[in-house]
CSV table of C-alpha atoms and ligand atoms in Angstrom, one decimal:
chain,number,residue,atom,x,y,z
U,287,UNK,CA,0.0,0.0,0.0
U,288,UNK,CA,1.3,3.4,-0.5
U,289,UNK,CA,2.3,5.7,2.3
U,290,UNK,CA,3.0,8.8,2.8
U,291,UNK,CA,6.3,9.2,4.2
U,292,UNK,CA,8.4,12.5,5.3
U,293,UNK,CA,11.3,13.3,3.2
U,294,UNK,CA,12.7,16.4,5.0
U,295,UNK,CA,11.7,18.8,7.6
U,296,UNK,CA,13.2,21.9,8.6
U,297,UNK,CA,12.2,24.4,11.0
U,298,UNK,CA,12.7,28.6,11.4
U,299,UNK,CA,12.0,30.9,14.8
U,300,UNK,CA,13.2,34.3,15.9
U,301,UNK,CA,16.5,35.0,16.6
U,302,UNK,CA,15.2,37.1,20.0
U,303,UNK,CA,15.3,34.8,23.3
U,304,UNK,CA,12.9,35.5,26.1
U,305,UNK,CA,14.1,34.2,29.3
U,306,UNK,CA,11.9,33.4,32.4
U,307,UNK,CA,13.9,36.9,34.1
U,308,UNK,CA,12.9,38.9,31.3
U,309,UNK,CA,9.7,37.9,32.1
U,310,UNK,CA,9.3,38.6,35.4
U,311,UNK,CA,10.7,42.0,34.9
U,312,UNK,CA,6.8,42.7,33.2
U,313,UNK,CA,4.7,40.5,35.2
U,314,UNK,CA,4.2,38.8,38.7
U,315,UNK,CA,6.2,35.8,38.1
U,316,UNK,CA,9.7,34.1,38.6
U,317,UNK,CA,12.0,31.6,36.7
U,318,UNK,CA,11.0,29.3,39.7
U,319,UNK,CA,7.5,29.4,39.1
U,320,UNK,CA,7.5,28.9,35.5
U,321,UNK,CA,10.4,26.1,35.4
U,322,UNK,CA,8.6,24.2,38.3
U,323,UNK,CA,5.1,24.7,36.9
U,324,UNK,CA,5.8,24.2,32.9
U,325,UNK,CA,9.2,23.5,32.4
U,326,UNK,CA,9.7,26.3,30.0
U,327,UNK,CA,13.1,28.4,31.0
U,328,UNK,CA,12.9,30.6,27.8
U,329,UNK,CA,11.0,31.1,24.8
U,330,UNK,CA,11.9,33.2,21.0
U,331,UNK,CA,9.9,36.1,20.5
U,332,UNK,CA,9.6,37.8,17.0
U,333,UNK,CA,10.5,41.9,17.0
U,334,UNK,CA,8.5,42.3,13.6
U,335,UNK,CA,8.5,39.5,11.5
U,336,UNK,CA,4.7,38.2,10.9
U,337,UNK,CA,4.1,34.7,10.6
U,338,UNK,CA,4.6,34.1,7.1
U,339,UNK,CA,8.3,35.1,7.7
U,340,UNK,CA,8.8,31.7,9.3
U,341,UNK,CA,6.5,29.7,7.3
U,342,UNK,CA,8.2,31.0,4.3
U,343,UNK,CA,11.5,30.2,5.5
U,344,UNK,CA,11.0,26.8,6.0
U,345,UNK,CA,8.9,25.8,3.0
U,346,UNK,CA,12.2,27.3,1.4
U,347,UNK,CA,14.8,25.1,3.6
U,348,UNK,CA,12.4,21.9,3.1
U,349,UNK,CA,12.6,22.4,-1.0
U,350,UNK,CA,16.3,23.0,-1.0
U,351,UNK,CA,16.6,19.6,2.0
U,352,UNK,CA,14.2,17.5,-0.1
U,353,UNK,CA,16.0,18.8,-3.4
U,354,UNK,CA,12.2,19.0,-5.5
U,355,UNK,CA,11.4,22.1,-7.4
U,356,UNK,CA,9.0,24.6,-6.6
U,357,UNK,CA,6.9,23.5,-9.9
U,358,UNK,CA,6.5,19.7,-8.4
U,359,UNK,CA,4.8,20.8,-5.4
U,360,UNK,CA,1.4,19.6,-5.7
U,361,UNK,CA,0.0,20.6,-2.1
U,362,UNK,CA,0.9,23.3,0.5
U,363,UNK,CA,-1.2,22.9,3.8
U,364,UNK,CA,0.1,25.4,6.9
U,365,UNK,CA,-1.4,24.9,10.3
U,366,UNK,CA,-1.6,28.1,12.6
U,367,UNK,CA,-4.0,30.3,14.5
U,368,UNK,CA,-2.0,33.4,14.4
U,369,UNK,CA,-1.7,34.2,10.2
U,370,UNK,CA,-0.9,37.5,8.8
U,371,UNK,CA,-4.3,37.8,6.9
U,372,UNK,CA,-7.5,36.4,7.1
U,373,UNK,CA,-7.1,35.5,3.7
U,374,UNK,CA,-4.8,35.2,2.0
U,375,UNK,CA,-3.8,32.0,3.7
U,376,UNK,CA,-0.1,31.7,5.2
U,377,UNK,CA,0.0,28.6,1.9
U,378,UNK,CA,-0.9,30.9,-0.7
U,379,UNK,CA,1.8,33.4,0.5
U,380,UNK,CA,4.3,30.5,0.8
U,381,UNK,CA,2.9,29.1,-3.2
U,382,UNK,CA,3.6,32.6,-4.1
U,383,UNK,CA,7.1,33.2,-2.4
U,384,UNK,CA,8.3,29.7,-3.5
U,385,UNK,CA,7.2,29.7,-6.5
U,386,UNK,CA,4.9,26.3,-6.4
U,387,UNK,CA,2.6,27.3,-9.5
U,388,UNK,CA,1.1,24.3,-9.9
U,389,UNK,CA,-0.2,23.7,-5.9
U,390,UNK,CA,-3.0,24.1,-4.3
U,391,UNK,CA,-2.9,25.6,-1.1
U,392,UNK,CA,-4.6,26.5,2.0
U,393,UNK,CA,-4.3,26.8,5.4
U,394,UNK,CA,-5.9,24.4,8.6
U,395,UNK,CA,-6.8,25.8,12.1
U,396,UNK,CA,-6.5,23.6,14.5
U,397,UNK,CA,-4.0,25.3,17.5
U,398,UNK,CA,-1.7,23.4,18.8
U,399,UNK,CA,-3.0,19.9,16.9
U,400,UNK,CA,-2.9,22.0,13.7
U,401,UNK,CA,0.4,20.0,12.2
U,402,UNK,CA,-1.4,16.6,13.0
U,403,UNK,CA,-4.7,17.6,11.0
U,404,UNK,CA,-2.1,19.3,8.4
U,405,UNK,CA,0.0,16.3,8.1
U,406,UNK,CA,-3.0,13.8,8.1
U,407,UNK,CA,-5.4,15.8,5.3
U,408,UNK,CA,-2.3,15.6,3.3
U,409,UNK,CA,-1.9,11.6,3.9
U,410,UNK,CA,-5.4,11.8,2.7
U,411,UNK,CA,-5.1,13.7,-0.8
U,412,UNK,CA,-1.3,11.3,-1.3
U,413,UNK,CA,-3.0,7.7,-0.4
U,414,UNK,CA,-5.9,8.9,-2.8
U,415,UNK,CA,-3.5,9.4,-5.6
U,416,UNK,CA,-4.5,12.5,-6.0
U,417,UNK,CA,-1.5,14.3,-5.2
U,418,UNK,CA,1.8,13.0,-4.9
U,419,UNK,CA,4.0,15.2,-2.7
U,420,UNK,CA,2.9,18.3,-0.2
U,421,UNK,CA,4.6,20.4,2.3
U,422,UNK,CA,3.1,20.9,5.3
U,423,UNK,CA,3.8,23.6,7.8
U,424,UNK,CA,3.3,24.6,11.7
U,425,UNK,CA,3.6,28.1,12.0
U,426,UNK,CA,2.7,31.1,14.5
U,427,UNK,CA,3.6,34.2,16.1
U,428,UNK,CA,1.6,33.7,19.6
U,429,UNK,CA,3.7,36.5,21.2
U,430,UNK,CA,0.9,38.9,19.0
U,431,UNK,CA,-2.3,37.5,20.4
U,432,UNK,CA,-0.9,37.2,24.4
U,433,UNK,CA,-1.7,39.6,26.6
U,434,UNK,CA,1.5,40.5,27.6
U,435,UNK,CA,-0.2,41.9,31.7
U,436,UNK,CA,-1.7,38.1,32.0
U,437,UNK,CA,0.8,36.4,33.6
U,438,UNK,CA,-1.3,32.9,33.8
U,439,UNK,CA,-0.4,33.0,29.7
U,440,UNK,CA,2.2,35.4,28.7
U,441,UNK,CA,5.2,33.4,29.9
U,442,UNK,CA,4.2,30.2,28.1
U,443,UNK,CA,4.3,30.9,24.5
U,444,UNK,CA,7.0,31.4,21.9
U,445,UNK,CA,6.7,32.1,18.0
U,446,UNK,CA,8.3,30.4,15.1
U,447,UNK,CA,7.8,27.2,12.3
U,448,UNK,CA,8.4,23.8,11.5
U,449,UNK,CA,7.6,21.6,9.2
U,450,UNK,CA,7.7,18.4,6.6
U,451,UNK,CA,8.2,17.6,2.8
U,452,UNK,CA,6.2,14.3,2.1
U,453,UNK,CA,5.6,12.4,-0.3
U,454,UNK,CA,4.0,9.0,-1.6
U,455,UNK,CA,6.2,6.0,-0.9
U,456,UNK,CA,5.7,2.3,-1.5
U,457,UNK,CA,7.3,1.2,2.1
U,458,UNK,CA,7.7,3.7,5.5
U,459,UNK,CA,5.5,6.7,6.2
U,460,UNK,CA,2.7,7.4,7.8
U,461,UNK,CA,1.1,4.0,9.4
U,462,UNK,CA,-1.8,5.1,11.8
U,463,UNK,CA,-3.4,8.3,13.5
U,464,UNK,CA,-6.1,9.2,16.2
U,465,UNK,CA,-7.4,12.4,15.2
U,466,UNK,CA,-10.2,13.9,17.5
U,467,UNK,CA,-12.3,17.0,18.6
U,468,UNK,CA,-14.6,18.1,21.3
U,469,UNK,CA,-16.0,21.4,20.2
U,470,UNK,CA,-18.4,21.3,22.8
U,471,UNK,CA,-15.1,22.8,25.3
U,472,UNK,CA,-14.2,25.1,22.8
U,473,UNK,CA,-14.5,27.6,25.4
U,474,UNK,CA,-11.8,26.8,27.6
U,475,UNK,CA,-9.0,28.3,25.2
U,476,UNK,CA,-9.8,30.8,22.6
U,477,UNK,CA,-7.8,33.4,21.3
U,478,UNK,CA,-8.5,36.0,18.0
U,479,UNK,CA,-12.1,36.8,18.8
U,480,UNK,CA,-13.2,39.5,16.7
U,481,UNK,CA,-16.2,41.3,17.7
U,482,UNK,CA,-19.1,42.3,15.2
U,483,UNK,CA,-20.3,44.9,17.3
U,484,UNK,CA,-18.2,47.3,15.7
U,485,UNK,CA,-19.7,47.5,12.6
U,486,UNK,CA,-21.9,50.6,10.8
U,487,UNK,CA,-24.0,50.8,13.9
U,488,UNK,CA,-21.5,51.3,16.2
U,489,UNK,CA,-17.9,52.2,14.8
U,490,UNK,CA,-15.5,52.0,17.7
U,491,UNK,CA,-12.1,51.7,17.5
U,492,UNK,CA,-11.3,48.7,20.1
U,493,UNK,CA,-9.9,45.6,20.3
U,494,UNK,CA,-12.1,43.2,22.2
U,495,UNK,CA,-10.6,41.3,25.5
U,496,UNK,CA,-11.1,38.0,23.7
U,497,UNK,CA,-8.9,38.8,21.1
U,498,UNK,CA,-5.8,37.5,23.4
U,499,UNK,CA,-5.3,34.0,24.7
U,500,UNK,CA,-7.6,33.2,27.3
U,501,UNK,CA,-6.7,29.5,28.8
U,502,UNK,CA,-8.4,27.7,31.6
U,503,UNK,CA,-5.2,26.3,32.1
U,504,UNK,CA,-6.2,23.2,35.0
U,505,UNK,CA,-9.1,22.5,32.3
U,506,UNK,CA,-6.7,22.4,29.7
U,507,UNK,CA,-4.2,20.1,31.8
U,508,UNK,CA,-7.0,17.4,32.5
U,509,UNK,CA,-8.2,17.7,28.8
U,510,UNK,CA,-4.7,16.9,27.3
U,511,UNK,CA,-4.1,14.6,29.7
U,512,UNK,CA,-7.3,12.7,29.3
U,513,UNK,CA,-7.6,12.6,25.5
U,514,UNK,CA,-3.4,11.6,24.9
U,515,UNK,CA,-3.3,9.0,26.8
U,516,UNK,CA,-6.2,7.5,25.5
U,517,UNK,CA,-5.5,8.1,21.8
U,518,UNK,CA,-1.9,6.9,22.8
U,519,UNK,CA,-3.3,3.9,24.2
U,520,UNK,CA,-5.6,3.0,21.3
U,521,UNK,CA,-2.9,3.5,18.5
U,522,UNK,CA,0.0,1.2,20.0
U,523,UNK,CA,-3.0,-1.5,20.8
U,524,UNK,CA,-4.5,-1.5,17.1
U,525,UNK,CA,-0.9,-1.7,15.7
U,526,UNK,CA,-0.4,-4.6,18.2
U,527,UNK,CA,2.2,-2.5,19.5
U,528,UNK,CA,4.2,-1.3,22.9
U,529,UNK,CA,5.6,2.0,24.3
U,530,UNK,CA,9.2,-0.4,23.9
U,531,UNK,CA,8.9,-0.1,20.1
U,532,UNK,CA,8.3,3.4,19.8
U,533,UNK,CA,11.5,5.0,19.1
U,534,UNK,CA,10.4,8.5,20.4
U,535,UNK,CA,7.3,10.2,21.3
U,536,UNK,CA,6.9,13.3,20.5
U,537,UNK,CA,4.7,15.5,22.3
U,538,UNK,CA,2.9,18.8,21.7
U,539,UNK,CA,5.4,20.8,24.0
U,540,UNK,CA,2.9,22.7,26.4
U,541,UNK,CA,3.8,21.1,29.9
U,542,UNK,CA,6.9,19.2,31.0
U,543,UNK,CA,4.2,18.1,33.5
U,544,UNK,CA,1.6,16.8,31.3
U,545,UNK,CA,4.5,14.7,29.8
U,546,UNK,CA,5.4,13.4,33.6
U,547,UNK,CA,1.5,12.1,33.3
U,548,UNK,CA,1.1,10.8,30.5
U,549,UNK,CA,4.7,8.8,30.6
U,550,UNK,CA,3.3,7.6,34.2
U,551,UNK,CA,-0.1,6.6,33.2
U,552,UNK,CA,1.3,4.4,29.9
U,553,UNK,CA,4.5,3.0,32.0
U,554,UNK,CA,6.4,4.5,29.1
U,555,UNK,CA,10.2,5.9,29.7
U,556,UNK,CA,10.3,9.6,30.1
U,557,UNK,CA,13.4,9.7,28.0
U,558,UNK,CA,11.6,8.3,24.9
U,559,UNK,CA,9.7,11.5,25.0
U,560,UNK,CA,11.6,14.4,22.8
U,561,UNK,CA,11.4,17.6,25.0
U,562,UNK,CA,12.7,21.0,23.7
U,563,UNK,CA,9.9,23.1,25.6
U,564,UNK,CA,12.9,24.6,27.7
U,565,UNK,CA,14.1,26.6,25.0
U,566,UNK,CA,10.8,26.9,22.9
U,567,UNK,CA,8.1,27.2,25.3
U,568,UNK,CA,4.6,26.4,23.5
U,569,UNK,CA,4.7,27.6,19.9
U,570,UNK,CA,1.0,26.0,19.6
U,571,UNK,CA,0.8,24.3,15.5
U,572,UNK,CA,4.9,24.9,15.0
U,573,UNK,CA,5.5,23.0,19.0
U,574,UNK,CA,5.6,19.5,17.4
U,575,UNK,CA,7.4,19.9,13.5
U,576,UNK,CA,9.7,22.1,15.5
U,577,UNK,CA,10.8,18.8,17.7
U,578,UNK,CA,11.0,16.6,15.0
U,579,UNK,CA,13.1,18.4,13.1
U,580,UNK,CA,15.3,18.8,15.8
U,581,UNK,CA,15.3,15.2,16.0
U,582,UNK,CA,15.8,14.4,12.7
U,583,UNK,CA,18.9,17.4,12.6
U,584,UNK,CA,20.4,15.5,15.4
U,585,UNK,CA,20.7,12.4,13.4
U,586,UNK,CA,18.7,10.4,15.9
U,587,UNK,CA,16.6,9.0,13.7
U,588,UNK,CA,17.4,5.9,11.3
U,589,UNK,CA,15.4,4.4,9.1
U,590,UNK,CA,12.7,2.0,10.3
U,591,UNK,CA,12.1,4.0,13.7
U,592,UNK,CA,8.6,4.1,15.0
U,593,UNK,CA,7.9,7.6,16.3
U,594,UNK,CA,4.5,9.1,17.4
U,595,UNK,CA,3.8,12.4,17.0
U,596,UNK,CA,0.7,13.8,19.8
U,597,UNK,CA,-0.7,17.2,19.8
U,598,UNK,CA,-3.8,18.6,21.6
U,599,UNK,CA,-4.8,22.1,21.6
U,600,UNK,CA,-7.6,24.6,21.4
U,601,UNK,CA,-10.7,23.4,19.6
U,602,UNK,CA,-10.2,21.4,21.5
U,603,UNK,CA,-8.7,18.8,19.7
U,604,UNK,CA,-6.4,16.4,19.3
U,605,UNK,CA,-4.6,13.9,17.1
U,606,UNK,CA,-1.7,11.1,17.5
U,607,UNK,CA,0.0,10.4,14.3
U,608,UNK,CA,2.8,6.7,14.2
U,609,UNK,CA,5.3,7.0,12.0
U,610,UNK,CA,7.8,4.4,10.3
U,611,UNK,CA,10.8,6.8,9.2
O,2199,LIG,O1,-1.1,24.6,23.9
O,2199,LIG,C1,-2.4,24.4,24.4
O,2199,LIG,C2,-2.5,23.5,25.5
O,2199,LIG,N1,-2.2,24.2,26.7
O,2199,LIG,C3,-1.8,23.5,27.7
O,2199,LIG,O2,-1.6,22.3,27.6
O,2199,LIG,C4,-1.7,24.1,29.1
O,2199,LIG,C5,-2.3,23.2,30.1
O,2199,LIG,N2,-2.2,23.8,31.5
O,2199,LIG,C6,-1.1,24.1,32.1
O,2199,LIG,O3,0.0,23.8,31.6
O,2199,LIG,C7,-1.1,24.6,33.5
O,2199,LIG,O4,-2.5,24.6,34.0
O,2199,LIG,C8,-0.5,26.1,33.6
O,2199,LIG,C9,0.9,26.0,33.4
O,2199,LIG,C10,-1.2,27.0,32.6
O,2199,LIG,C11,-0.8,26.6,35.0
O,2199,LIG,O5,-0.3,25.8,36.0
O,2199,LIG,P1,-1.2,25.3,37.3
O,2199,LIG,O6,-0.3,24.5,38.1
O,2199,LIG,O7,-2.4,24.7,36.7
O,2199,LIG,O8,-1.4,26.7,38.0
O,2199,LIG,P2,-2.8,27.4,38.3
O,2199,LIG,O9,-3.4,28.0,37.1
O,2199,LIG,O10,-3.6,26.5,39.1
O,2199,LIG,O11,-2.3,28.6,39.3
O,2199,LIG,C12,-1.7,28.3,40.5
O,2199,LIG,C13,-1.2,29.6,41.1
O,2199,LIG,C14,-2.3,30.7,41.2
O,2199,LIG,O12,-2.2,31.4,42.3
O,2199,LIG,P3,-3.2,31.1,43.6
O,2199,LIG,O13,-4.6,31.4,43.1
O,2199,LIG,O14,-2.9,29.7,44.0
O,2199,LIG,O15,-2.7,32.1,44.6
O,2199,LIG,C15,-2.0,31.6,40.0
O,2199,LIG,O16,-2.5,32.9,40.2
O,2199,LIG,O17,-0.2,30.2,40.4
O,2199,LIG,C16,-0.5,31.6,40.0
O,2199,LIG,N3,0.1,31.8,38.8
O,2199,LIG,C17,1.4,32.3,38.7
O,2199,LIG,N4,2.3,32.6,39.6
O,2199,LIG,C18,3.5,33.1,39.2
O,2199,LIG,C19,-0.4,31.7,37.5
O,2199,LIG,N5,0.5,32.1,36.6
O,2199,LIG,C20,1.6,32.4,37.3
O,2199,LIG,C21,2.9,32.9,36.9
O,2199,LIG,N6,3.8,33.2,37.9
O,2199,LIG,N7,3.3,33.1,35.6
């Protein structure tokens, strides 16, 4: 059966690092706190550059890694909640800056599960035949929808990108995913609300408070906890599988402590679970592609590895993608 398998990935972020310090020079809060409670000891924050910047960047690096022209890309999917435009999509901007004439592109919003619906709709469109490559692409700048006086969210988030060239493939590649949501709790994180009120009737010039990230963070916690483990669970049991041959898990990178859980509850090794949350903090769709290329950079992957991917996120939803590499 054909597969869809990744080729490349690559990754882009800010050059500016936000230490816990820096934060707690503008908010109530302290390296303590944030290491203890997330562990997240800095995060990059962009000075400027919207999110196509990133995006761009690594559709550009994953071309030049995976060695395709522009004019063979059949699909561009980005995940993010944080795009420069309404519309354009962040994929037509990448289609134009790249160059991919013959794509079609558009963009998936899905928060911090956005690269596994990303990366799974293109599966789709490759097993069907009708498309044979895509580049798919996690992407946000966070740091301009927190409300940088809430302390409960500013110090979490980072900004920056990440992302895969796939393509169809007669033996590894993508073997099974959980994909989930529960919009019925879609009111426990929201961000980018745009009020209608200010429209001919009633021209104001505000931004509404729902516009910034609002997180009921313990709700959050039990969700992600709740629905990874589960889909975890199910995936390795339909593929007759074990957390022992899983080469590395990785995780949306939100909470070192929802990790700790989840590696408890399924008696699986922390170590297999790739962590770069330390230096990232969460960068929402970009938190998991990020990983994985950093994975893949450090040469710790060979072929044959089983990995699975998990995000969760706003929605909510979530979605737990196993990979032969
Ligand atoms: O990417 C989308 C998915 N998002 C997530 O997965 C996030 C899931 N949730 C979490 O990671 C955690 O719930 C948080 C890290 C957001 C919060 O940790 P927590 O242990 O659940 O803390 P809490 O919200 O229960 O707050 C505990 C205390 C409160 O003070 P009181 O009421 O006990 O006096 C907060 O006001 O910590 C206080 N607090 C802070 N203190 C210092 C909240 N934020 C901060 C802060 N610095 N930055």
């Amino acid at each position: 059966m054909d597969r869809t398998r990744v080729i490349a990935t690559a990754a882009a972020y800010p050059e500016q690092v936000i230490t816990n310090d820096d934060l707690a020079k503008i908010v109530d809060t302290s390296d303590e706190w944030i290491t203890q409670r997330t562990g997240i000891k800095e995060r990059r924050i962009s000075a400027g550059e919207n999110t196509s910047v990133y995006v761009i960047d690594v559709a550009k690096k994953l071309l030049d890694r995976a060695s395709v022209a522009a004019e063979d890309i059949d699909l561009i999917i980005v995940a993010s909640v944080t795009a420069d435009y309404g519309t354009p999509s962040l994929a037509c901007m990448v289609q134009k800056e790249i160059g991919a004439v013959n794509a079609i592109a558009f963009d998936i919003v899905a928060a911090c599960s956005g690269f596994m619906y990303a990366l799974t709709t293109a599966d789709k469109y490759i097993k069907s035949g009708t498309y044979r490559n895509a580049i798919v692409i996690g992407g946000e700048t966070l740091s301009k929808i927190v409300d940088w006086t809430d302390r409960s969210t500013c110090v979490l988030f980072g900004d920056g990108a990440g992302g895969a060239y796939v393509e169809e493939s007669k033996d590894a590649g993508l073997i099974r995913e959980i994909i989930g949501s529960a919009g019925e709790s879609y009111e426990i994180l929201t961000e980018g609300y745009t009020n209608c009120a200010n429209a001919f009737n009633d021209l104001q010039d505000y931004t509404d408070p729902k516009w910034y990230v609002y997180m009921n963070g313990r709700e959050v916690f039990k969700f992600a906890t709740k629905k990874v483990i589960k889909s975890l669970k199910e995936l390795l049991e339909a593929e007759g599988l074990t957390g022992e041959d899983i080469k590395y898990f990785v995780p949306h990178q939100a909470n070192i402590r929802i990790v700790e859980v989840i590696a408890k509850k399924l008696d699986i090794p922390f170590e297999k679970f790739y962590m770069n949350m330390e230096r990232f903090g969460n960068t929402s769709s970009a938190s998991i592609p990020i990983a994985l290329n950093e994975l893949n950079e450090k040469g710790l992957l060979e072929r044959g590895d089983r990995i699975v991917l998990a995000g969760f996120g706003g929605g909510m939803t979530w979605g737990t993608v196993l990979i032969e590499w």
